[in-house]
Coordinates of C-alpha atoms in Angstrom, one line a residue:
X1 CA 84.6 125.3 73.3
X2 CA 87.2 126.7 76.0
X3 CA 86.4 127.2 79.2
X4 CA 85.0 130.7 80.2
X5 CA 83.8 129.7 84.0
X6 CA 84.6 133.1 86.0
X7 CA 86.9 132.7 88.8
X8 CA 85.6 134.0 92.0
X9 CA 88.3 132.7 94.9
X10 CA 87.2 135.9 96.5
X11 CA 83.5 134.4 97.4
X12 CA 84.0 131.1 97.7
X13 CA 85.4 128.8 100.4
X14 CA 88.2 126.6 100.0
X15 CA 87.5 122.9 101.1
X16 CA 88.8 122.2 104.6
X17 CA 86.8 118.7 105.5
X18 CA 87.4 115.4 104.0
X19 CA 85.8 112.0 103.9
X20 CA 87.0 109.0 103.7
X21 CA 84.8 105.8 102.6
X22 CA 86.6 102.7 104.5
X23 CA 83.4 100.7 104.8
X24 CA 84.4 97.8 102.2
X25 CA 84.6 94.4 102.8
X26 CA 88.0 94.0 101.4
X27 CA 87.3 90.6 99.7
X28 CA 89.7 90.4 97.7
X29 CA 92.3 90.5 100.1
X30 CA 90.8 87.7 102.3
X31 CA 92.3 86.1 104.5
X32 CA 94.2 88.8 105.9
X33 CA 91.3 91.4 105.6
X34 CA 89.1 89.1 108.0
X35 CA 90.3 90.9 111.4
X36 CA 92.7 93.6 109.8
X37 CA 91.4 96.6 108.0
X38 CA 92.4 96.9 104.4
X39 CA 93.0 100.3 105.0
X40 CA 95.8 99.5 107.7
X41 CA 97.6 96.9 105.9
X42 CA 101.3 98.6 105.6
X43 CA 103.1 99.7 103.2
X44 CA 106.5 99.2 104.5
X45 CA 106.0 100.4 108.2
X46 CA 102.9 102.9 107.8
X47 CA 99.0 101.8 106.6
X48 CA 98.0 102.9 103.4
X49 CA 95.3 104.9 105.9
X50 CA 98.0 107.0 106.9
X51 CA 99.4 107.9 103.5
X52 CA 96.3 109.3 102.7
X53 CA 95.4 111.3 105.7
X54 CA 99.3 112.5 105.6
X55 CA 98.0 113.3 101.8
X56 CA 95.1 115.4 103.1
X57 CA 96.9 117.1 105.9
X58 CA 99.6 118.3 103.9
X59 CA 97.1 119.8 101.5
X60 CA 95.2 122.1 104.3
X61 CA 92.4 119.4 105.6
X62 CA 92.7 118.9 109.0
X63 CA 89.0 117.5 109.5
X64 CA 88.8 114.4 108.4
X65 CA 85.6 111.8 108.8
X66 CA 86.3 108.3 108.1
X67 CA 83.2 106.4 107.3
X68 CA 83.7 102.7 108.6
X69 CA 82.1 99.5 109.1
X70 CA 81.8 96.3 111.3
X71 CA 85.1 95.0 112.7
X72 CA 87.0 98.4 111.5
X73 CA 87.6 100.7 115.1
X74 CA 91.4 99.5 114.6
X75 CA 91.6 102.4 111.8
X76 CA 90.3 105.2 114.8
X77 CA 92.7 103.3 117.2
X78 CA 95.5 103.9 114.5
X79 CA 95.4 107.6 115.1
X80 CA 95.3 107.8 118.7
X81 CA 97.7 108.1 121.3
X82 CA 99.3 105.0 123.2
X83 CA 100.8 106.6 126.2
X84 CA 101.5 103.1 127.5
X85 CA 103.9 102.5 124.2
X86 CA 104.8 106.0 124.1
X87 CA 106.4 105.5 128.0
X88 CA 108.3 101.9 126.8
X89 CA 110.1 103.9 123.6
X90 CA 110.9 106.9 126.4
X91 CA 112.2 104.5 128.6
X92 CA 114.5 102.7 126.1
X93 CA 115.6 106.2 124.5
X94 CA 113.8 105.5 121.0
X95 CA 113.1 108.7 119.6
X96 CA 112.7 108.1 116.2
X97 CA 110.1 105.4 116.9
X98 CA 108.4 107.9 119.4
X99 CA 108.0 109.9 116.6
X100 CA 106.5 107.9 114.2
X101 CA 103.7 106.8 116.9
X102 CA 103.1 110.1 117.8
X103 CA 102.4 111.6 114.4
X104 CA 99.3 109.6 113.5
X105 CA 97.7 111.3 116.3
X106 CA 98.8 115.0 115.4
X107 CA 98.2 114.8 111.6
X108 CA 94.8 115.7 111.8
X109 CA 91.4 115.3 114.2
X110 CA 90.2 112.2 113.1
X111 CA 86.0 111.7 113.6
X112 CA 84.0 108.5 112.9
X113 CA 80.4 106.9 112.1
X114 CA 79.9 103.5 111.0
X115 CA 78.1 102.6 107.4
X116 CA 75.3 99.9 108.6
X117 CA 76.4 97.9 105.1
X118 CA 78.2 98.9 102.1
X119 CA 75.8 100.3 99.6
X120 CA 78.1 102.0 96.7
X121 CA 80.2 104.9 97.0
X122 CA 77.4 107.6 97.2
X123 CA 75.6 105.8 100.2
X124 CA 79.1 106.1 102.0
X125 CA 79.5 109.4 101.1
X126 CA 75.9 110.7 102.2
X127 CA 77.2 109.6 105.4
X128 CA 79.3 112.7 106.0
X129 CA 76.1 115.1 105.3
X130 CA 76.0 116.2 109.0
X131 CA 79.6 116.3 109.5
X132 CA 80.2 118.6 106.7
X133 CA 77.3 120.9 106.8
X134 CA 76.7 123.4 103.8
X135 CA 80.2 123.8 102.5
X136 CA 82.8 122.3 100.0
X137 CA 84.4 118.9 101.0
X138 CA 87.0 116.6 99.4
X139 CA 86.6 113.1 99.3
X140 CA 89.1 110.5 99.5
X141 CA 89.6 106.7 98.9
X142 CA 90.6 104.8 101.1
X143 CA 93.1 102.5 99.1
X144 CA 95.0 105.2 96.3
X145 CA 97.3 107.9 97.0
X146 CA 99.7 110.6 95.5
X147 CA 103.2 110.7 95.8
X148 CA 104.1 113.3 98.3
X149 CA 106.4 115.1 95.8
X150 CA 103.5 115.2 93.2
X151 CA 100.3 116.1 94.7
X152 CA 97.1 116.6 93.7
X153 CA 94.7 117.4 96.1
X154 CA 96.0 121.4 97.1
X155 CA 95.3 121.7 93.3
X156 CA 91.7 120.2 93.1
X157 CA 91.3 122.6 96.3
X158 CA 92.1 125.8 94.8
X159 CA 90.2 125.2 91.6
X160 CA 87.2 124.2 93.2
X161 CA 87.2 127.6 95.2
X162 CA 87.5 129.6 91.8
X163 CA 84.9 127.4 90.2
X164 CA 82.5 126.2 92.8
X165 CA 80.9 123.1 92.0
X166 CA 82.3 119.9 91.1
X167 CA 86.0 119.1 91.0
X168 CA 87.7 115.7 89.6
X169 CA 90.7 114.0 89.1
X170 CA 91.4 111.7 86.2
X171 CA 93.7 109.3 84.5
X172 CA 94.3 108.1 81.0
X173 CA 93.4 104.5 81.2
X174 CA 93.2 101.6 78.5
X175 CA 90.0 102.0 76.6
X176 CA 89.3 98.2 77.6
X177 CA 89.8 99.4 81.2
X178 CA 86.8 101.6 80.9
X179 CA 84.3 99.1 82.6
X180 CA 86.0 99.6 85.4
X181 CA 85.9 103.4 86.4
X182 CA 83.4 106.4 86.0
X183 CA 84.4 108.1 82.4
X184 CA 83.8 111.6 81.8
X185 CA 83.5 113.3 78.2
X186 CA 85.3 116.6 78.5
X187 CA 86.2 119.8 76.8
X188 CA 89.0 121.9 76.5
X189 CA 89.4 124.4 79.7
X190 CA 91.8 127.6 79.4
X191 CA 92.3 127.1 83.6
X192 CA 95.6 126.6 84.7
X193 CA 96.7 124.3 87.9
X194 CA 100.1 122.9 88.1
X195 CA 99.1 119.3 89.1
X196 CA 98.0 118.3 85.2
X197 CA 95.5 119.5 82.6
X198 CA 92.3 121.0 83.4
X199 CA 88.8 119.6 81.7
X200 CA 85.4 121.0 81.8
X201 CA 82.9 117.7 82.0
X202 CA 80.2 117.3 79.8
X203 CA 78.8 114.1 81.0
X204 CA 79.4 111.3 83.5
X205 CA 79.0 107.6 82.7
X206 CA 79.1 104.7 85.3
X207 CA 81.4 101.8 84.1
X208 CA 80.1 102.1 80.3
X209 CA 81.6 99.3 78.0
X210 CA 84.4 100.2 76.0
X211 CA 82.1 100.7 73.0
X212 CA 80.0 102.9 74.7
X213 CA 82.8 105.0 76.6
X214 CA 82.7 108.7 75.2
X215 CA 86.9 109.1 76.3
X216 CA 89.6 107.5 78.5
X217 CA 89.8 109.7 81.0
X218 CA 88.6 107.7 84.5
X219 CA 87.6 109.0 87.9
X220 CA 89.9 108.1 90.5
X221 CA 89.7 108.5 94.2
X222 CA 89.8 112.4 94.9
X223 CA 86.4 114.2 94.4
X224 CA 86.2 117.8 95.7
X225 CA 82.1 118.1 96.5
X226 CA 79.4 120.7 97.0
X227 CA 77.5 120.0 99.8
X228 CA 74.1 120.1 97.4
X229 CA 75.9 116.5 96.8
X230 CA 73.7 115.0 99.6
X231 CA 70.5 116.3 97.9
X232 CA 71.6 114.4 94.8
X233 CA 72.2 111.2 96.1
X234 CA 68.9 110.9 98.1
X235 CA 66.9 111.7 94.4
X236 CA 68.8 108.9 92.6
X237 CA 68.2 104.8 92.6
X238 CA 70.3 102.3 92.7
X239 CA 73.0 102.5 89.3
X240 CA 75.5 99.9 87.8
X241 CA 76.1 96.7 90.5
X242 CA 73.2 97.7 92.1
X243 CA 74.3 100.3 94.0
X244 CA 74.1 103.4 95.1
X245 CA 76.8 105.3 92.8
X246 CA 78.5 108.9 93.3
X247 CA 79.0 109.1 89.8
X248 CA 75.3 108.8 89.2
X249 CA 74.6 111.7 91.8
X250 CA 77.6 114.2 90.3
X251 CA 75.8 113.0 87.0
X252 CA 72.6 114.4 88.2
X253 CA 73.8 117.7 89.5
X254 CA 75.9 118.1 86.1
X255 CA 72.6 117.8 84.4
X256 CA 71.1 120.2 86.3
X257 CA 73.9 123.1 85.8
X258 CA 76.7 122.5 88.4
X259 CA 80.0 123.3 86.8
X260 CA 82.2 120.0 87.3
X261 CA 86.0 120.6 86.2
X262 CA 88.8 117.8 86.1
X263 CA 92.4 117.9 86.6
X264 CA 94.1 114.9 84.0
X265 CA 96.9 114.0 86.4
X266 CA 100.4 112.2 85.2
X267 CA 102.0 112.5 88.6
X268 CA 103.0 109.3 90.5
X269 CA 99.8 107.3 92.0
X270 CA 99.6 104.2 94.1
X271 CA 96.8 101.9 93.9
X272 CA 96.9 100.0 96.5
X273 CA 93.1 98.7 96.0
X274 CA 94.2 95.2 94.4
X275 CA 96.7 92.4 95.7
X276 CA 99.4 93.5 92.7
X277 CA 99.2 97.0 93.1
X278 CA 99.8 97.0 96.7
X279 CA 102.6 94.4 96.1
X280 CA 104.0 97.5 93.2
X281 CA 103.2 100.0 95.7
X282 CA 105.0 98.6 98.2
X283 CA 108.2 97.7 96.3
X284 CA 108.4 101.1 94.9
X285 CA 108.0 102.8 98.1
X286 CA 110.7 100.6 99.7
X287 CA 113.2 101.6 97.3
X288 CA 113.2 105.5 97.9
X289 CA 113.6 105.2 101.6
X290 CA 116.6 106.2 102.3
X291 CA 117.1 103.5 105.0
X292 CA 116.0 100.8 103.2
X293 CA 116.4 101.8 99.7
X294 CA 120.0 101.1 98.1
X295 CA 119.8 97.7 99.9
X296 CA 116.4 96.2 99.0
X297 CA 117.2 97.6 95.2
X298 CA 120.5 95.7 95.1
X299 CA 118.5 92.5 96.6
X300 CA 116.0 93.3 94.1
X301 CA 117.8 93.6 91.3
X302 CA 119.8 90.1 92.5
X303 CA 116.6 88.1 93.0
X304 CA 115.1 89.6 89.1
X305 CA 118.5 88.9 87.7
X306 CA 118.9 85.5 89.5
X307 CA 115.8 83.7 90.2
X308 CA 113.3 85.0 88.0
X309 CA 115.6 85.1 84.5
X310 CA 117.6 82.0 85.6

């Protein structure tokens, strides 16, 4: 059945407050997660933290609440000003490098409370309740984001504020790959976004077995929320892992009549959430930069050519 949800951007509010969940142990990244934040480990010479506030900024959010944990202040530190380092780079004429310190700070204002232990994704994200109040929020994870010349979240955005509610983003994965994601069985929606193809949700399952998995379409990290969110996870129990799950509190709300909509997006997205994908993400960041770029791909292309086929 197509989609016949009215729009109504003329009564609702578009989302202008994110949060981001940066509470995780990191474990598979240990050792070098033990004193530095996943979330700040670079990606050539910015943390994947900054690609995804930089993500959020460019798409209208300015607000952003990162929800940390024990050991992790170095991610609020990240997006301050060092006036001592700022004076060394002015001394020595370094304006390019003054730049690039400077624009953590300006990219957004930057707020903080700290998750007592990691609980699942819906306990983090109950965390921004007061912070957010009553309206629409976008949350975003701390370890995936868009290219910058394909981006999703403005999209997400403005669909939410025409259908209020719920607003997803999904890829196509591997149906063996379900087990790892929330799936979502969908139907045909007549609205139209430029980012991908829109969905309307039927039903939300928590890391179902390939068997059991009613599509391949997973959630990945960009949710645009209702604040009746909060409500939802404080009426649900603990879900797959033992955990408090998001999935299982949009579930909920779904159930009881909140529109939820998805975008299918095919656009470029890093994952930077495993040892290989932050190696691929950071190898395939390396080569567009201009600076970098045309020498790192010839040394690349050497070191396949050479060492790896003999």
């Amino acid at each position: 059945m197509p989609d016949t949800t009215p729009h109504q951007s003329a009564t609702r509010q578009r989302a202008v407050k994110a949060v981001i969940p940066a509470a995780g142990l990191a474990t598979r990244f240990l050792p070098a997660t033990k004193a530095v934040p996943k979330e700040l480990l670079p990606v050539v010479d910015r943390p994947v933290l900054q690609y995804i506030v930089e993500e959020a900024a460019a798409a209208g959010i300015r607000d952003i609440l990162l929800v940390t944990g024990r050991g992790k202040t170095s991610m609020v530190d990240h997006f301050d000003r060092r006036p001592d380092l700022e004076a060394r780079l002015i001394e020595k004429g370094d304006t390019k490098r003054l730049e690039a310190i400077k624009r953590p700070a300006e990219l957004a204002e930057i707020y903080t409370c700290r998750q007592a232990e990691p609980l699942g994704l819906g306990h983090a994200v109950s965390y921004g309740e007061s912070h957010v109040g009553p309206e629409p929020f976008a949350v975003l994870l701390g370890d995936e984001f868009c290219d910058e010349t394909e981006p999703l979240l403005p999209a997400m955005l403005d669909l939410q504020a025409q259908t209020g509610g719920i607003v997803l983003a999904f890829i196509e994965v591997d149906p063996e790959e379900t087990n790892r994601y929330g799936i979502a069985a969908v139907e045909p929606s007549d609205l139209k976004v430029e980012a991908g193809e829109t969905v309307k949700v039927t039903a939300l399952v928590e890391k179902p077995k390939p068997e059991e998995a009613p599509s391949n379409l997973a959630i990945v990290g960009r949710y645009v929320l209702p604040a009746e969110i909060f409500d939802a996870i404080r009426r649900i129990g603990p879900g797959a892992g033992g955990e408090i799950q998001l999935t299982d509190a949009m579930a909920l709300l779904l159930a009881e009549g909140t529109p939820v909509h998805g975008i299918v997006y095919r656009g470029m997205r890093y994952d930077t959430g495993m040892p290989l994908g932050y190696l691929q993400t950071v190898v395939q960041l390396a080569v567009k930069r201009d600076d970098l770029g045309p020498a790192f791909s010839q040394w690349l292309t050497q070191f396949v050519e050479k060492d790896l086929r003999g």
